[in-house]
Amino acid sequence: MSQTPSDDGALELREPAHKAGGIPAIVSTARHILSKSGPIKGTRALLRVNQLAGFDCPGCAWPDPAHRTTTEFCENGAKAVADEVMNADVDRRFFARYSISELQQQTDHWLNKQGRIAEPMVRRGDHYEPIEWSVAFSMIARHLNRMDSPDRAVFYTSGRTSNEAAFLYQLFVRELGTNNMPDCSNMCHESSGVGLTEVIGIGKGTVLLEDFDKAGLIIVMGQNPGTNHPRMLTALQSAKRLGAKIVTVNPLREAGSEAFIHPQEVSTLFGAGTSLTDVFVPVRVNGDVAFLKAVMRRVLERDDESPGIVAREFIANKTAGWSEFEADLRGSDFDVLVAESGVDASIIDEVSALVATHDNIIVCWAMGLTQQKNGVANIQEVANLLLMRGAIGKPGAGACPVRGHSNVQGDRTVGIVEKPSAKFLDAMEKHFGIAMPREHGFDTVAAIKAMARGDVDVFFGMGGNFLSASPDTEFTAAALQRCKLTVHVSTKLNRSHLVTGEDALILPCLGRSEIDIQDGPQFVTVENSMGIVHASRGGNKPASSSLMSEPAIVCGLARATTPESPIDWEAFARNYDLVRDAIEACIPGFENYNARVRTPGGFALPNGPREGVFPTPDGKAHFTVHPLPSHDLRPDELVMMTIRTHDQYNTTVYGLDDRYRGIYQGRRVVLMNASDMAKRGIVTGQHVDLASRFGDQIRHAERFVAVPYEIPPGCAATYFPEANVLVAVDSVADRSHTPTSKYVVITVTPSASI
């Protein structure tokens, strides 16, 4: 079964929360640690999370403060650590007890609860059986070496992979002869990378953590920090206490955006918390371009009345394209912008006043902006606002895309990209003395389509849960099943292990929290959301003696596949300092890598726009002009976006409760405006069927529970991965090809009685 089965249990609805953190977060953290890892083992691991001599949290990529507390983790980080330090109970006895067919009937929540994977496994019929590492490597090598072309293999990467493992991985893949390296960035912040690179010359954010305390205005768009990046709430709280104004732009009013009680501030645990949002903007799904243009139109009008608001000196010296941009704004119909945004004009006026009166502005965003057909345009409109106010290249101001996985940005930096630059490939060729493939490879969606066509023999996943993370679940499942071999490097059991090619392997790896001994103790490095590279050192005993580190797995595979290689894979596996030396030789910004990364806190990679220098072809930042997105909806249709619950991280489901939204013991729900429910004769708790339309294609997901919620009329929200089956594989963002998981046209009808 490729779709996620429903969890049993009676759905319970409560009043949504209006503050995040506090006692409930402490209780939830303790419950997960005690139930999954025990008090001693779990507490020891937590006390090493995000510490200077400890390991980087396997959760999100939010940066660490300069001065760290003893408990430098959030509730969701604690859940991730608790999962990682579970016993390795998924072993040969487990797979002898459960067939693959039986496991397919289990929920993602159940699969995750079973523990760590203990040993390498190979599929034999309807069961997995143990296999020796050397035999597994030989099996993969045979498949790879018998291919007609290296382009018949796809090598996926999850964002939890370290810099060292990712660099070795891309080196092996390129030595093999292909750039088929899709990664999780393709499905999340690709629109940010494409959009920012085009207009400011770098596909990363331009702020550091300390800039939040220097900001006068922080705008948080398309993002739910309380669930997806809880440690961000600490930065927002600090900024608010220092006088910053915060605007939240989101279709859903989220608890973490309203108020925050820091779990480590004992004196405030029983209070109301710090109120965060000054202005809440309930934008309709994909109304962001219209909202931003309306705000900027008002800012321009304010500048007409009181010159000096628009940063004309900055614009003249540092930017290009202002005339076209200004003409487009002045030619826009404000009433149309208001209508298309779904936001009252009074709220737009309030936000524009804040933008006009604050020079230091930070705009943060996540998937709500990127996973739209016009995702790149969304990001470039954010850049327009910042450039218009000169709010980039100075303290307390700039762009802040908030990344998900803890090293998704680092993976890209060290070469995990399907469209590598010629400069990078030239440096690799010079250092290693081998030819690098120049033809661009498959991104995630292109890889799925290639597998579906039968053009891929081998799928190799370095971490992640590819099936559940990808769009169009049934299509992706059928595509994977056309491969001759599927391989997954994993720590925990997930649905991707159960929908496989003709042959299938599961290769268990060390987790971040675990000691890595090669020729002596090793450490790895990661890059956070703000471009800081730092060390990560595990301190726990490995869950199983049969686990290998990700760098060692890559090197073992490379030795088996390319035995005549001039690359000393054995040396790389023994000593990760040598890997860092190679990264330094090939990638600018890593000078003196081994010494600098041993400095507490690590080092910042070069970031020209942060200093007001724009590495675009003409050395200027660029204003851009974008039309309003079109919404071709029929009278009975809604626009659905997928979201996470508070009890999950990406596709990992820790529990069945969405505490902040007041939804307990169930995940197969659809959040709707009460008026939209009434129009369809749907009542609270009723089972409904969802059908999505893309072109002339219709996809179905049955028996969701309808829940009334504060969401704009015409909009709906569902949890992923349950609703990913509704996201068409062909529905992608322009230029970035990111799946449009935040814009799915659906109908909602009552389910037939059972």
mmCIF file with all atom_site columns, N, CA, C and O in Angstrom, residues 135-149:
data_model
loop_
_atom_site.group_PDB
_atom_site.id
_atom_site.type_symbol
_atom_site.label_atom_id
_atom_site.label_alt_id
_atom_site.label_comp_id
_atom_site.label_asym_id
_atom_site.label_entity_id
_atom_site.label_seq_id
_atom_site.pdbx_PDB_ins_code
_atom_site.Cartn_x
_atom_site.Cartn_y
_atom_site.Cartn_z
_atom_site.occupancy
_atom_site.B_iso_or_equiv
_atom_site.pdbx_formal_charge
_atom_site.auth_seq_id
_atom_site.auth_comp_id
_atom_site.auth_asym_id
_atom_site.auth_atom_id
_atom_site.pdbx_PDB_model_num
ATOM 1  N N  . VAL A 1 135 ? 28.257 -7.750 0.753   1.00 0.00 ? 135 VAL A N  1
ATOM 2  C CA . VAL A 1 135 ? 27.373 -8.356 -0.248  1.00 0.00 ? 135 VAL A CA 1
ATOM 3  C C  . VAL A 1 135 ? 26.394 -7.309 -0.778  1.00 0.00 ? 135 VAL A C  1
ATOM 4  O O  . VAL A 1 135 ? 26.086 -7.267 -1.978  1.00 0.00 ? 135 VAL A O  1
ATOM 5  N N  . ALA A 1 136 ? 25.908 -6.459 0.123   1.00 0.00 ? 136 ALA A N  1
ATOM 6  C CA . ALA A 1 136 ? 24.997 -5.394 -0.302  1.00 0.00 ? 136 ALA A CA 1
ATOM 7  C C  . ALA A 1 136 ? 25.689 -4.441 -1.271  1.00 0.00 ? 136 ALA A C  1
ATOM 8  O O  . ALA A 1 136 ? 25.124 -4.056 -2.308  1.00 0.00 ? 136 ALA A O  1
ATOM 9  N N  . PHE A 1 137 ? 26.925 -4.041 -0.940  1.00 0.00 ? 137 PHE A N  1
ATOM 10 C CA . PHE A 1 137 ? 27.666 -3.145 -1.832  1.00 0.00 ? 137 PHE A CA 1
ATOM 11 C C  . PHE A 1 137 ? 27.895 -3.802 -3.190  1.00 0.00 ? 137 PHE A C  1
ATOM 12 O O  . PHE A 1 137 ? 27.769 -3.160 -4.243  1.00 0.00 ? 137 PHE A O  1
ATOM 13 N N  . SER A 1 138 ? 28.228 -5.075 -3.186  1.00 0.00 ? 138 SER A N  1
ATOM 14 C CA . SER A 1 138 ? 28.462 -5.787 -4.454  1.00 0.00 ? 138 SER A CA 1
ATOM 15 C C  . SER A 1 138 ? 27.190 -5.865 -5.284  1.00 0.00 ? 138 SER A C  1
ATOM 16 O O  . SER A 1 138 ? 27.222 -5.745 -6.516  1.00 0.00 ? 138 SER A O  1
ATOM 17 N N  . MET A 1 139 ? 26.078 -6.041 -4.601  1.00 0.00 ? 139 MET A N  1
ATOM 18 C CA . MET A 1 139 ? 24.789 -6.115 -5.294  1.00 0.00 ? 139 MET A CA 1
ATOM 19 C C  . MET A 1 139 ? 24.467 -4.784 -5.974  1.00 0.00 ? 139 MET A C  1
ATOM 20 O O  . MET A 1 139 ? 24.051 -4.747 -7.143  1.00 0.00 ? 139 MET A O  1
ATOM 21 N N  . ILE A 1 140 ? 24.670 -3.679 -5.265  1.00 0.00 ? 140 ILE A N  1
ATOM 22 C CA . ILE A 1 140 ? 24.423 -2.359 -5.852  1.00 0.00 ? 140 ILE A CA 1
ATOM 23 C C  . ILE A 1 140 ? 25.383 -2.121 -7.020  1.00 0.00 ? 140 ILE A C  1
ATOM 24 O O  . ILE A 1 140 ? 24.981 -1.632 -8.085  1.00 0.00 ? 140 ILE A O  1
ATOM 25 N N  . ALA A 1 141 ? 26.653 -2.486 -6.826  1.00 0.00 ? 141 ALA A N  1
ATOM 26 C CA . ALA A 1 141 ? 27.657 -2.286 -7.871  1.00 0.00 ? 141 ALA A CA 1
ATOM 27 C C  . ALA A 1 141 ? 27.293 -3.048 -9.143  1.00 0.00 ? 141 ALA A C  1
ATOM 28 O O  . ALA A 1 141 ? 27.458 -2.527 -10.260 1.00 0.00 ? 141 ALA A O  1
ATOM 29 N N  . ARG A 1 142 ? 26.802 -4.268 -8.994  1.00 0.00 ? 142 ARG A N  1
ATOM 30 C CA . ARG A 1 142 ? 26.405 -5.054 -10.174 1.00 0.00 ? 142 ARG A CA 1
ATOM 31 C C  . ARG A 1 142 ? 25.301 -4.339 -10.942 1.00 0.00 ? 142 ARG A C  1
ATOM 32 O O  . ARG A 1 142 ? 25.331 -4.254 -12.177 1.00 0.00 ? 142 ARG A O  1
ATOM 33 N N  . HIS A 1 143 ? 24.321 -3.854 -10.218 1.00 0.00 ? 143 HIS A N  1
ATOM 34 C CA . HIS A 1 143 ? 23.223 -3.146 -10.883 1.00 0.00 ? 143 HIS A CA 1
ATOM 35 C C  . HIS A 1 143 ? 23.734 -1.896 -11.597 1.00 0.00 ? 143 HIS A C  1
ATOM 36 O O  . HIS A 1 143 ? 23.340 -1.612 -12.734 1.00 0.00 ? 143 HIS A O  1
ATOM 37 N N  . LEU A 1 144 ? 24.590 -1.139 -10.931 1.00 0.00 ? 144 LEU A N  1
ATOM 38 C CA . LEU A 1 144 ? 25.088 0.099  -11.532 1.00 0.00 ? 144 LEU A CA 1
ATOM 39 C C  . LEU A 1 144 ? 25.973 -0.174 -12.743 1.00 0.00 ? 144 LEU A C  1
ATOM 40 O O  . LEU A 1 144 ? 25.885 0.527  -13.764 1.00 0.00 ? 144 LEU A O  1
ATOM 41 N N  . ASN A 1 145 ? 26.799 -1.175 -12.645 1.00 0.00 ? 145 ASN A N  1
ATOM 42 C CA . ASN A 1 145 ? 27.765 -1.439 -13.720 1.00 0.00 ? 145 ASN A CA 1
ATOM 43 C C  . ASN A 1 145 ? 27.142 -2.117 -14.933 1.00 0.00 ? 145 ASN A C  1
ATOM 44 O O  . ASN A 1 145 ? 27.750 -2.121 -16.009 1.00 0.00 ? 145 ASN A O  1
ATOM 45 N N  . ARG A 1 146 ? 25.965 -2.665 -14.764 1.00 0.00 ? 146 ARG A N  1
ATOM 46 C CA . ARG A 1 146 ? 25.321 -3.296 -15.924 1.00 0.00 ? 146 ARG A CA 1
ATOM 47 C C  . ARG A 1 146 ? 24.376 -2.338 -16.661 1.00 0.00 ? 146 ARG A C  1
ATOM 48 O O  . ARG A 1 146 ? 23.778 -2.709 -17.676 1.00 0.00 ? 146 ARG A O  1
ATOM 49 N N  . MET A 1 147 ? 24.240 -1.111 -16.173 1.00 0.00 ? 147 MET A N  1
ATOM 50 C CA . MET A 1 147 ? 23.366 -0.145 -16.837 1.00 0.00 ? 147 MET A CA 1
ATOM 51 C C  . MET A 1 147 ? 23.941 0.263  -18.191 1.00 0.00 ? 147 MET A C  1
ATOM 52 O O  . MET A 1 147 ? 25.158 0.326  -18.357 1.00 0.00 ? 147 MET A O  1
ATOM 53 N N  . ASP A 1 148 ? 23.061 0.584  -19.127 1.00 0.00 ? 148 ASP A N  1
ATOM 54 C CA . ASP A 1 148 ? 23.497 1.067  -20.435 1.00 0.00 ? 148 ASP A CA 1
ATOM 55 C C  . ASP A 1 148 ? 24.135 2.447  -20.337 1.00 0.00 ? 148 ASP A C  1
ATOM 56 O O  . ASP A 1 148 ? 24.999 2.800  -21.144 1.00 0.00 ? 148 ASP A O  1
ATOM 57 N N  . SER A 1 149 ? 23.686 3.223  -19.358 1.00 0.00 ? 149 SER A N  1
ATOM 58 C CA . SER A 1 149 ? 24.184 4.591  -19.188 1.00 0.00 ? 149 SER A CA 1
ATOM 59 C C  . SER A 1 149 ? 24.109 4.946  -17.707 1.00 0.00 ? 149 SER A C  1
ATOM 60 O O  . SER A 1 149 ? 23.164 4.538  -17.021 1.00 0.00 ? 149 SER A O  1
#
